[in-house]
Amino acid sequence: MVVRENFENSLQELQVKMEEMTQLTVESLEKSFDALKTQDVELALRVIEEDNEIDDLEEEINQLAIWLMVKEQPVARDLRKIIGAIKISSEVERIADFGVNIAKATIKIGNGDSLINKTSLEAMKEVCITMLNKALKSFFDENMALAKEVGDMDDEVDEYSDETYKQLTGHLCERQEETNQLVQLLFVNRYLERTADHITNIAESAAYLIKGRKYDLN
Amino acid sequence: MNTTVIDRKTATDKSANTTEQQTKIAVKDLNLFYGEKQALFDVSIDIKEKEVTALIGPSGCGKSTFLRTLNRMNDLIDGVKINGKMVIDGEDIYQSNDVIKLRTKVGMVFQKPNLFPMSIYDNVAYGPRMQGIKNKAELNKIVEESLRGAAIWDEVKDRLKSSALGLSGGQQQRVCIARAIAMKPEVILMDEPTSALDPISTLKVEELIASMKKEYTIVIVTHNMQQAARVSDKTAFFLNGEIIEFDETNKIFSMPSDQRTEDYVTGRFG
Ligand SMILES: Nc1ncnc2c1ncn2[C@@H]1O[C@H](COP(=O)(O)OP(=O)(O)OP(=O)(O)O)[C@@H](O)[C@H]1O
Ligand SMILES: [Mg+2]
């Protein structure tokens, strides 16, 4: 006999919404980055517009989580799972905002030669997306090893970020006419570095679900 | 109504109570048989003074049976055999013959209010009178103190002489608690004391329990997980006559060690 079948279904529904939100956020990062690379202002505007959907999903996840707490009075692992859903969705929402920020940087850069290939930004974005998928998987599968891998990858992003910072500030002296673009790329560098930090927080929520206590992955 | 507010405060204070209390009741390898059928298996538990200990577990797992061993109520049932140690205040209660003294020290409140068909006053004064107290002023004092202690004084002080059975279920249960308090017990056992009460009366009794632990050691059986979480300091999870896990209530409901406890508190079985 399956006890609490409805509750299990609701927890499943919560997971589906989180997966959907994550998927949209990954797309937001990919698209904003494509826009940045190809200086496609239209695409950048679309990223900004589509962010609403992600905000709405966060709201839906919160509403469902609160209702489950009221209705099911969850304890132990169930409670940690629901708290995790609330915390993680707010992290994912912040990450999607970085996608929006990158899109806005694209608009500010406008036309001209893209200097992005002279940086490690693309590699950073790739690592971030892998991290994000891994962090969510570690939460859903309650896989501690994956959560730890996310922590390690955060160090990787930090290294890329330092490297990129040096590359960009180096160009600042040489190519003064590109100051605007270089400053925007410095911002993008910062956004990606912060993205990785927020993803690490997600992995920490996974660790909390698994271990039942705070676990520092930084 | 002020009392409710104060009681709320005590209820939240329990987490701050970190100082380790003295052991009041030490149970070691207790086995109990109803005839051939064993109902408790090697139960060992240390119950601390002035703490609330909750007993949880599925129906038939032996919670009531265990609770009754604490004041030898099982002695009244034919064919019950008990072995093991049950030490209260350093004395093995099954080695002593003074059951009256034991039941004075260890009072009990049952699932359904079981007031006698007499006035509120006489119900509460019943025990003290049986103990030989006749002085009117002294009895008055005990009755008032006990009813106050059970957070029911204000509601009944003007009708002490009317029948106790005219009270609501929640009021009756608090008078039952007053009746237990009137015996000046040190330990109070409660077997699902709120299962027959409405939510508001239930909360009043819970707040009462939280405030009572300043003076009494309380052991409570409950099927309501949230109630155990709200009122108790420690929780013991019983399954098939055994204690599977006994720990801080906080731990039992946030991070139990045993998978069976986890399955039970999260409602996956039982
Ligand atoms: N007087 C009795 N004679 C024989 N068996 C009994 C007696 N009382 C209880 N039992 C048996 O002992 C076991 C434990 O019963 P107990 O009443 O202690 O369970 P419980 O945990 O209090 O259950 P519930 O939550 O339903 O009150 C059960 O199998 C029950 O059938
Ligand atoms: Mg029972």
Coordinates of C-alpha atoms and ligand atoms in Angstrom, one line a residue:
Chain A
M1 CA 0.0 0.0 0.0
V2 CA 1.3 3.5 -0.8
V3 CA 0.7 5.7 2.1
R4 CA 0.3 9.4 1.5
E5 CA 0.0 9.0 -2.3
N6 CA -1.4 12.5 -2.7
F7 CA 1.5 14.0 -0.8
E8 CA 4.0 12.0 -2.9
N9 CA 2.3 13.3 -6.1
S10 CA 2.4 16.9 -4.8
L11 CA 6.1 16.5 -4.0
Q12 CA 6.6 15.2 -7.5
E13 CA 4.7 18.2 -8.9
L14 CA 7.0 20.5 -7.0
Q15 CA 10.0 18.7 -8.6
V16 CA 8.5 19.0 -12.1
K17 CA 8.0 22.8 -11.6
M18 CA 11.6 23.1 -10.3
E19 CA 12.9 21.2 -13.3
E20 CA 10.9 23.4 -15.6
M21 CA 12.2 26.6 -13.9
T22 CA 15.8 25.3 -14.2
Q23 CA 15.4 24.4 -17.8
L24 CA 14.1 27.9 -18.6
T25 CA 17.0 29.5 -16.6
V26 CA 19.5 27.4 -18.6
E27 CA 17.9 28.6 -21.8
S28 CA 18.0 32.2 -20.5
L29 CA 21.7 31.9 -19.9
E30 CA 22.3 30.3 -23.3
K31 CA 20.3 32.8 -25.2
S32 CA 21.7 35.8 -23.4
F33 CA 25.1 34.5 -24.1
D34 CA 24.3 33.9 -27.8
A35 CA 22.9 37.4 -28.0
L36 CA 26.1 38.7 -26.4
K37 CA 28.3 36.8 -28.8
T38 CA 26.4 37.7 -32.0
Q39 CA 25.3 41.1 -30.7
D40 CA 21.8 40.2 -31.3
V41 CA 19.7 42.9 -29.5
E42 CA 16.4 41.3 -30.5
L43 CA 17.3 38.1 -28.8
A44 CA 18.6 40.0 -25.7
L45 CA 15.2 41.7 -25.5
R46 CA 13.4 38.4 -25.7
V47 CA 15.5 37.0 -22.8
I48 CA 14.4 40.0 -20.7
E49 CA 10.8 39.5 -21.6
E50 CA 10.8 35.7 -20.9
D51 CA 12.2 36.2 -17.5
N52 CA 8.6 36.8 -16.3
E53 CA 7.8 33.1 -16.9
I54 CA 10.6 32.2 -14.5
D55 CA 9.4 34.6 -11.9
D56 CA 5.9 33.2 -12.2
L57 CA 7.2 29.7 -11.7
E58 CA 9.0 30.7 -8.6
E59 CA 5.8 32.1 -7.2
E60 CA 4.0 28.9 -8.1
I61 CA 6.6 26.8 -6.4
N62 CA 6.4 29.0 -3.3
Q63 CA 2.6 28.8 -3.2
L64 CA 2.6 25.0 -3.6
A65 CA 5.3 24.6 -0.9
I66 CA 3.4 26.8 1.6
W67 CA 0.1 24.9 0.9
L68 CA 1.9 21.6 1.4
M69 CA 3.3 22.8 4.7
V70 CA -0.2 23.8 5.9
K71 CA -2.0 20.7 4.6
E72 CA 0.5 18.0 5.2
Q73 CA 2.5 19.4 8.2
P74 CA 5.6 17.8 6.8
V75 CA 8.5 16.7 9.1
A76 CA 12.0 15.3 8.8
R77 CA 13.0 14.7 5.2
D78 CA 9.7 15.9 3.7
L79 CA 10.1 19.2 5.5
R80 CA 13.7 19.6 4.4
K81 CA 12.6 18.9 0.8
I82 CA 10.0 21.5 0.8
I83 CA 12.2 24.1 2.5
G84 CA 14.8 23.2 -0.2
A85 CA 12.3 23.8 -2.9
I86 CA 11.6 27.3 -1.6
K87 CA 15.3 28.2 -1.2
I88 CA 16.4 26.6 -4.4
S89 CA 13.7 28.3 -6.5
S90 CA 14.7 31.7 -5.1
E91 CA 18.4 30.9 -6.1
V92 CA 17.3 29.9 -9.5
E93 CA 15.3 33.1 -9.9
R94 CA 18.4 35.1 -9.0
I95 CA 20.4 33.1 -11.6
A96 CA 17.9 33.9 -14.2
D97 CA 18.2 37.6 -13.3
F98 CA 21.9 37.3 -14.2
G99 CA 20.7 36.1 -17.6
V100 CA 18.7 39.3 -17.8
N101 CA 21.7 41.3 -16.7
I102 CA 23.8 39.7 -19.5
A103 CA 21.1 40.5 -22.0
K104 CA 21.1 44.1 -20.7
A105 CA 24.9 44.3 -21.1
T106 CA 24.4 43.1 -24.7
I107 CA 22.1 46.0 -25.4
K108 CA 24.5 48.5 -23.9
I109 CA 27.4 47.2 -25.9
G110 CA 25.5 47.6 -29.2
N111 CA 27.3 46.9 -32.4
G112 CA 31.0 46.6 -33.1
D113 CA 33.7 43.9 -32.8
S114 CA 32.9 41.4 -30.1
L115 CA 35.9 40.9 -27.8
I116 CA 34.3 37.9 -26.0
N117 CA 36.6 35.4 -27.7
K118 CA 39.5 37.0 -26.0
T119 CA 38.1 35.9 -22.6
S120 CA 37.2 32.8 -20.7
L121 CA 33.5 33.9 -20.4
E122 CA 32.1 31.2 -22.7
A123 CA 33.9 28.5 -20.8
M124 CA 32.6 29.9 -17.5
K125 CA 29.1 29.9 -18.8
E126 CA 29.4 26.3 -19.9
V127 CA 30.7 25.3 -16.4
C128 CA 27.9 27.2 -14.8
I129 CA 25.2 25.4 -16.8
T130 CA 26.8 22.0 -16.0
M131 CA 26.9 23.0 -12.4
L132 CA 23.3 24.1 -12.3
N133 CA 22.0 20.8 -13.8
K134 CA 24.3 18.9 -11.4
A135 CA 23.1 20.9 -8.3
L136 CA 19.5 20.2 -9.1
K137 CA 20.2 16.6 -9.8
S138 CA 22.0 16.3 -6.5
F139 CA 18.9 17.6 -4.7
F140 CA 16.4 15.4 -6.5
D141 CA 18.5 12.2 -6.3
E142 CA 19.8 13.1 -2.8
N143 CA 23.3 12.5 -4.2
M144 CA 26.0 13.9 -1.9
A145 CA 28.9 13.2 -4.3
L146 CA 27.2 15.4 -7.0
A147 CA 26.7 18.2 -4.5
K148 CA 30.4 18.1 -3.6
E149 CA 31.3 18.2 -7.3
V150 CA 29.3 21.4 -7.6
G151 CA 31.4 22.9 -4.8
D152 CA 34.6 21.9 -6.7
M153 CA 33.3 23.4 -9.9
D154 CA 32.7 26.7 -8.2
D155 CA 36.5 26.9 -7.6
E156 CA 37.0 26.3 -11.3
V157 CA 34.6 29.2 -12.1
D158 CA 36.5 31.5 -9.6
E159 CA 39.7 30.7 -11.4
Y160 CA 38.2 31.5 -14.8
S161 CA 36.8 34.7 -13.4
D162 CA 40.2 35.9 -12.1
E163 CA 41.7 35.0 -15.4
T164 CA 39.0 36.9 -17.3
Y165 CA 39.4 39.9 -15.0
K166 CA 43.1 40.1 -15.9
Q167 CA 42.5 39.7 -19.6
L168 CA 39.8 42.4 -19.7
T169 CA 41.6 44.9 -17.5
G170 CA 44.7 44.3 -19.7
H171 CA 42.7 45.3 -22.8
L172 CA 41.4 48.3 -21.1
C173 CA 44.8 50.1 -21.4
E174 CA 45.4 48.9 -25.0
R175 CA 42.0 49.5 -26.5
Q176 CA 40.5 52.6 -24.9
E177 CA 38.0 52.9 -27.7
E178 CA 36.4 49.7 -26.4
T179 CA 36.1 50.8 -22.8
N180 CA 32.3 50.5 -22.8
Q181 CA 32.4 47.0 -24.1
L182 CA 35.2 45.9 -21.8
V183 CA 33.4 47.3 -18.7
Q184 CA 30.2 45.5 -19.7
L185 CA 32.2 42.3 -20.1
L186 CA 33.7 42.8 -16.7
F187 CA 30.1 43.0 -15.4
V188 CA 29.3 39.8 -17.3
N189 CA 32.3 38.2 -15.7
R190 CA 31.0 39.2 -12.3
Y191 CA 27.5 37.9 -13.1
L192 CA 28.8 34.5 -14.0
E193 CA 31.0 34.3 -10.9
R194 CA 27.9 35.2 -8.8
T195 CA 25.8 32.7 -10.7
A196 CA 28.2 29.9 -9.7
D197 CA 28.0 31.1 -6.1
H198 CA 24.2 30.8 -6.2
I199 CA 24.4 27.4 -7.8
T200 CA 26.7 26.4 -4.9
N201 CA 24.0 27.5 -2.5
I202 CA 21.7 25.1 -4.3
A203 CA 24.1 22.3 -3.8
E204 CA 24.2 23.3 -0.1
S205 CA 20.5 22.9 0.1
A206 CA 20.9 19.5 -1.4
A207 CA 23.5 18.7 1.2
Y208 CA 21.1 19.9 3.9
L209 CA 18.4 17.7 2.6
I210 CA 20.7 14.7 2.6
K211 CA 22.6 15.3 5.8
G212 CA 20.0 17.2 7.9
R213 CA 22.5 19.9 8.9
K214 CA 24.3 22.8 7.3
Y215 CA 27.1 21.8 5.0
D216 CA 29.6 24.3 3.7
L217 CA 30.6 23.7 0.1
N218 CA 32.5 27.0 -0.4
Chain B
M1 CA -7.2 35.0 29.2
N2 CA -3.9 36.3 30.3
T3 CA -2.9 32.9 31.4
T4 CA -3.0 31.6 27.9
V5 CA -0.5 34.2 26.8
I6 CA 1.9 33.3 29.6
D7 CA 1.5 29.6 28.9
R8 CA 2.3 30.2 25.2
K9 CA 5.6 31.7 26.4
T10 CA 6.4 28.7 28.5
A11 CA 5.6 26.5 25.5
T12 CA 8.2 28.2 23.4
D13 CA 10.7 28.3 26.2
K14 CA 11.2 24.6 26.1
S15 CA 13.9 24.8 23.4
A16 CA 15.9 27.1 25.7
N17 CA 15.8 24.4 28.4
T18 CA 19.2 22.9 27.7
T19 CA 20.4 22.0 31.1
E20 CA 20.4 18.2 31.5
Q21 CA 17.8 17.1 34.1
Q22 CA 18.1 14.4 36.7
T23 CA 16.8 11.0 35.8
K24 CA 13.4 10.5 37.4
I25 CA 12.5 7.1 36.0
A26 CA 15.1 4.6 34.9
V27 CA 13.7 1.6 33.0
K28 CA 16.0 -1.3 32.1
D29 CA 15.2 -4.3 30.0
L30 CA 11.5 -4.3 30.8
N31 CA 9.5 -7.2 29.4
L32 CA 5.8 -7.5 29.8
F33 CA 3.5 -10.5 28.9
Y34 CA -0.2 -10.7 28.7
G35 CA -0.4 -14.4 29.4
E36 CA 1.6 -16.0 26.6
K37 CA 1.7 -12.9 24.5
Q38 CA 4.7 -10.6 24.9
A39 CA 3.7 -7.0 24.6
L40 CA 7.0 -5.2 25.6
F41 CA 10.5 -6.3 24.6
D42 CA 13.6 -5.2 26.6
V43 CA 12.4 -1.7 27.0
S44 CA 15.0 0.6 28.4
I45 CA 14.6 4.4 28.8
D46 CA 15.7 7.2 31.1
I47 CA 12.9 9.7 31.8
K48 CA 14.2 13.0 33.1
E49 CA 12.8 15.0 35.9
K50 CA 10.6 18.0 34.9
E51 CA 10.7 17.1 31.3
V52 CA 7.8 16.1 29.0
T53 CA 8.4 12.7 27.3
A54 CA 6.2 11.8 24.4
L55 CA 5.5 8.2 23.4
I56 CA 4.5 7.7 19.8
G57 CA 4.0 4.7 17.6
P58 CA 1.4 2.8 15.6
S59 CA -1.7 1.4 17.3
G60 CA -1.0 -1.7 19.3
C61 CA 2.7 -1.1 19.6
G62 CA 2.6 -1.0 23.4
K63 CA 2.5 2.7 24.4
S64 CA -0.4 2.4 26.8
T65 CA 0.9 -0.9 28.2
F66 CA 4.3 0.8 28.9
L67 CA 2.6 3.9 30.4
R68 CA 0.6 1.6 32.7
T69 CA 3.8 -0.1 33.9
L70 CA 4.9 3.2 35.3
N71 CA 2.3 3.2 38.1
R72 CA 1.6 -0.5 38.1
M73 CA -1.8 -0.2 36.6
N74 CA -1.2 -3.4 34.7
D75 CA -1.3 -5.2 38.1
L76 CA -5.1 -4.9 37.8
I77 CA -5.1 -7.0 34.6
D78 CA -5.2 -10.8 35.0
G79 CA -2.2 -12.8 33.7
V80 CA 0.2 -10.0 33.4
K81 CA 3.9 -10.9 34.0
I82 CA 6.6 -8.3 34.1
N83 CA 10.4 -8.6 34.4
G84 CA 13.2 -6.1 34.3
K85 CA 13.9 -3.0 36.2
M86 CA 11.7 0.0 36.7
V87 CA 13.3 2.4 39.1
I88 CA 11.7 5.7 40.2
D89 CA 13.7 8.0 42.4
G90 CA 16.2 5.2 43.0
E91 CA 13.6 2.7 44.1
D92 CA 12.5 -0.3 42.0
I93 CA 8.7 0.0 42.1
Y94 CA 8.2 -3.7 41.4
Q95 CA 10.2 -4.6 44.5
S96 CA 8.1 -2.4 46.8
N97 CA 4.5 -3.3 47.9
D98 CA 3.3 0.2 48.5
V99 CA 1.2 0.6 45.4
I100 CA -0.9 3.3 47.0
K101 CA 2.1 5.5 47.6
L102 CA 3.3 4.8 44.0
R103 CA 0.0 5.9 42.5
T104 CA 0.0 9.0 44.6
K105 CA 3.4 9.9 43.3
V106 CA 2.6 8.8 39.8
G107 CA -0.8 10.2 38.7
M108 CA -2.6 9.4 35.5
V109 CA -5.0 11.2 33.1
F110 CA -6.9 9.1 30.6
Q111 CA -8.0 9.5 27.0
K112 CA -11.7 10.3 27.9
P113 CA -12.4 12.6 30.8
N114 CA -13.6 10.3 33.6
L115 CA -15.0 12.6 36.2
F116 CA -17.2 11.2 38.9
P117 CA -20.9 12.2 38.8
M118 CA -20.5 14.7 41.6
S119 CA -19.6 18.4 41.9
I120 CA -16.5 19.9 40.4
Y121 CA -15.3 20.6 43.9
D122 CA -15.9 17.1 45.2
N123 CA -14.1 15.6 42.2
V124 CA -10.9 17.5 42.9
A125 CA -11.2 17.0 46.6
Y126 CA -11.8 13.3 46.2
G127 CA -8.2 12.2 46.4
P128 CA -7.1 14.5 49.2
R129 CA -10.1 13.4 51.2
M130 CA -9.2 9.7 50.6
Q131 CA -5.7 10.7 51.9
G132 CA -7.5 11.8 55.1
I133 CA -7.6 15.5 54.7
K134 CA -10.8 16.8 56.4
N135 CA -10.0 20.4 57.2
K136 CA -12.3 22.6 55.1
A137 CA -9.9 25.5 54.6
E138 CA -7.1 23.1 53.6
L139 CA -9.3 21.3 51.1
N140 CA -10.5 24.7 49.7
K141 CA -6.9 25.6 49.2
I142 CA -6.0 22.4 47.5
V143 CA -9.0 22.6 45.2
E144 CA -8.3 26.1 44.2
E145 CA -4.6 25.5 43.7
S146 CA -5.2 22.4 41.6
L147 CA -7.8 24.1 39.4
R148 CA -5.5 27.0 38.9
G149 CA -2.7 24.6 38.1
A150 CA -4.9 23.0 35.5
A151 CA -5.8 26.5 34.0
I152 CA -9.5 26.0 34.6
W153 CA -10.0 28.0 37.8
D154 CA -11.4 31.1 36.1
E155 CA -13.9 29.1 34.1
V156 CA -15.3 27.1 37.1
K157 CA -14.7 29.2 40.2
D158 CA -18.4 30.4 40.2
R159 CA -19.8 26.9 39.8
L160 CA -17.7 24.7 42.0
K161 CA -20.8 23.1 43.5
S162 CA -22.4 22.2 40.2
S163 CA -22.0 18.8 38.6
A164 CA -18.7 18.2 36.8
L165 CA -20.5 16.4 34.1
G166 CA -22.1 19.7 33.0
L167 CA -18.7 21.0 31.7
S168 CA -17.6 20.7 28.1
G169 CA -15.2 17.9 27.2
G170 CA -12.2 20.2 27.2
Q171 CA -13.1 21.6 30.6
Q172 CA -13.7 18.1 32.0
Q173 CA -10.3 17.0 30.8
R174 CA -8.6 19.9 32.6
V175 CA -10.6 19.1 35.7
C176 CA -9.3 15.6 35.4
I177 CA -5.8 17.1 35.3
A178 CA -6.7 19.2 38.4
R179 CA -7.9 16.0 40.1
A180 CA -4.5 14.4 39.3
I181 CA -2.6 17.5 40.5
A182 CA -4.6 17.5 43.8
M183 CA -2.8 14.3 44.8
K184 CA 0.4 16.3 44.7
P185 CA 2.0 13.8 42.3
E186 CA 5.6 14.1 41.0
V187 CA 4.9 12.3 37.7
I188 CA 1.8 12.6 35.6
L189 CA 1.0 10.0 33.0
M190 CA -1.3 11.0 30.2
D191 CA -2.7 8.5 27.7
E192 CA -3.9 10.4 24.6
P193 CA -5.4 13.2 26.8
T194 CA -6.7 15.3 23.9
S195 CA -7.9 12.7 21.5
A196 CA -11.5 13.4 22.5
L197 CA -11.2 17.2 22.5
D198 CA -11.8 19.9 19.9
P199 CA -8.8 21.9 18.6
I200 CA -9.1 24.8 20.9
S201 CA -9.5 22.6 24.0
T202 CA -6.6 20.6 22.7
L203 CA -4.4 23.7 22.5
K204 CA -5.4 24.7 26.0
V205 CA -4.4 21.3 27.4
E206 CA -1.2 21.4 25.4
E207 CA -0.3 24.8 26.9
L208 CA -1.2 23.5 30.3
I209 CA 1.2 20.6 29.8
A210 CA 4.0 22.9 28.8
S211 CA 3.5 25.1 31.9
M212 CA 3.1 22.0 34.2
K213 CA 6.6 20.7 33.5
K214 CA 8.1 23.3 35.7
E215 CA 6.7 21.2 38.6
Y216 CA 6.0 17.7 37.2
T217 CA 7.6 15.0 35.1
I218 CA 5.2 14.2 32.4
V219 CA 4.9 11.2 30.1
I220 CA 2.3 11.5 27.4
V221 CA 1.1 9.1 24.8
T222 CA -0.1 10.8 21.6
H223 CA -1.1 9.9 18.1
N224 CA -0.8 13.5 17.1
M225 CA 2.7 14.1 15.7
Q226 CA 2.4 17.8 15.9
Q227 CA 1.3 17.5 19.5
A228 CA 4.4 15.5 20.4
A229 CA 6.5 18.1 18.6
R230 CA 4.8 20.9 20.4
V231 CA 4.7 19.7 24.0
S232 CA 7.6 17.3 24.5
D233 CA 11.3 17.6 25.2
K234 CA 12.0 13.9 24.3
T235 CA 10.2 11.5 22.2
A236 CA 10.3 7.7 22.2
F237 CA 9.2 5.8 19.1
F238 CA 7.6 2.4 19.9
L239 CA 7.2 -0.3 17.3
N240 CA 5.9 -3.9 18.1
G241 CA 6.6 -3.5 21.8
E242 CA 10.2 -2.2 21.3
I243 CA 11.6 1.3 21.6
I244 CA 13.2 1.9 18.2
E245 CA 14.5 5.3 18.9
F246 CA 14.5 7.7 21.9
D247 CA 15.9 11.2 21.5
E248 CA 15.4 14.9 21.7
T249 CA 12.0 15.6 20.2
N250 CA 13.6 18.1 17.8
K251 CA 15.9 15.4 16.5
I252 CA 13.1 12.8 16.1
F253 CA 11.0 15.2 14.0
S254 CA 13.8 16.8 12.0
M255 CA 16.5 14.1 11.5
P256 CA 15.6 10.7 13.0
S257 CA 18.4 8.2 13.0
D258 CA 16.3 5.1 12.2
Q259 CA 14.6 4.7 8.9
R260 CA 11.5 3.2 10.6
T261 CA 11.2 6.3 12.8
E262 CA 11.5 8.5 9.6
D263 CA 8.8 6.4 7.9
Y264 CA 6.5 6.7 10.9
V265 CA 6.8 10.4 11.6
T266 CA 6.5 11.3 7.9
G267 CA 3.4 9.2 7.8
R268 CA 4.7 6.6 5.4
F269 CA 3.3 3.8 7.6
G270 CA 1.3 3.2 10.8
Ligands
LIG1 N1 -5.5 -6.4 28.7 C1 -4.9 -7.0 27.7 N2 -4.8 -8.3 27.5 C2 -4.2 -8.8 26.4 N3 -3.5 -8.1 25.5 C3 -3.5 -6.8 25.6 C4 -4.2 -6.1 26.7 N4 -4.0 -4.8 26.5 C5 -3.2 -4.7 25.4 N5 -3.0 -5.9 24.9 C6 -2.2 -6.1 23.7 O1 -0.9 -5.6 23.8 C7 -0.4 -4.9 22.7 C8 -0.1 -3.4 23.0 O2 -1.3 -2.8 23.4 P1 -1.4 -1.3 23.8 O3 -2.8 -1.0 24.3 O4 -0.3 -1.0 24.8 O5 -1.0 -0.5 22.5 P2 -1.0 1.1 22.2 O6 0.3 1.4 21.6 O7 -1.4 1.8 23.4 O8 -2.1 1.2 21.1 P3 -3.2 2.4 20.8 O9 -2.4 3.4 20.1 O10 -4.1 1.7 19.8 O11 -3.7 2.8 22.1 C9 -1.5 -5.1 21.7 O12 -1.2 -6.1 20.8 C10 -2.7 -5.4 22.5 O13 -3.6 -6.2 21.8
MG2 MG -3.1 3.1 23.9

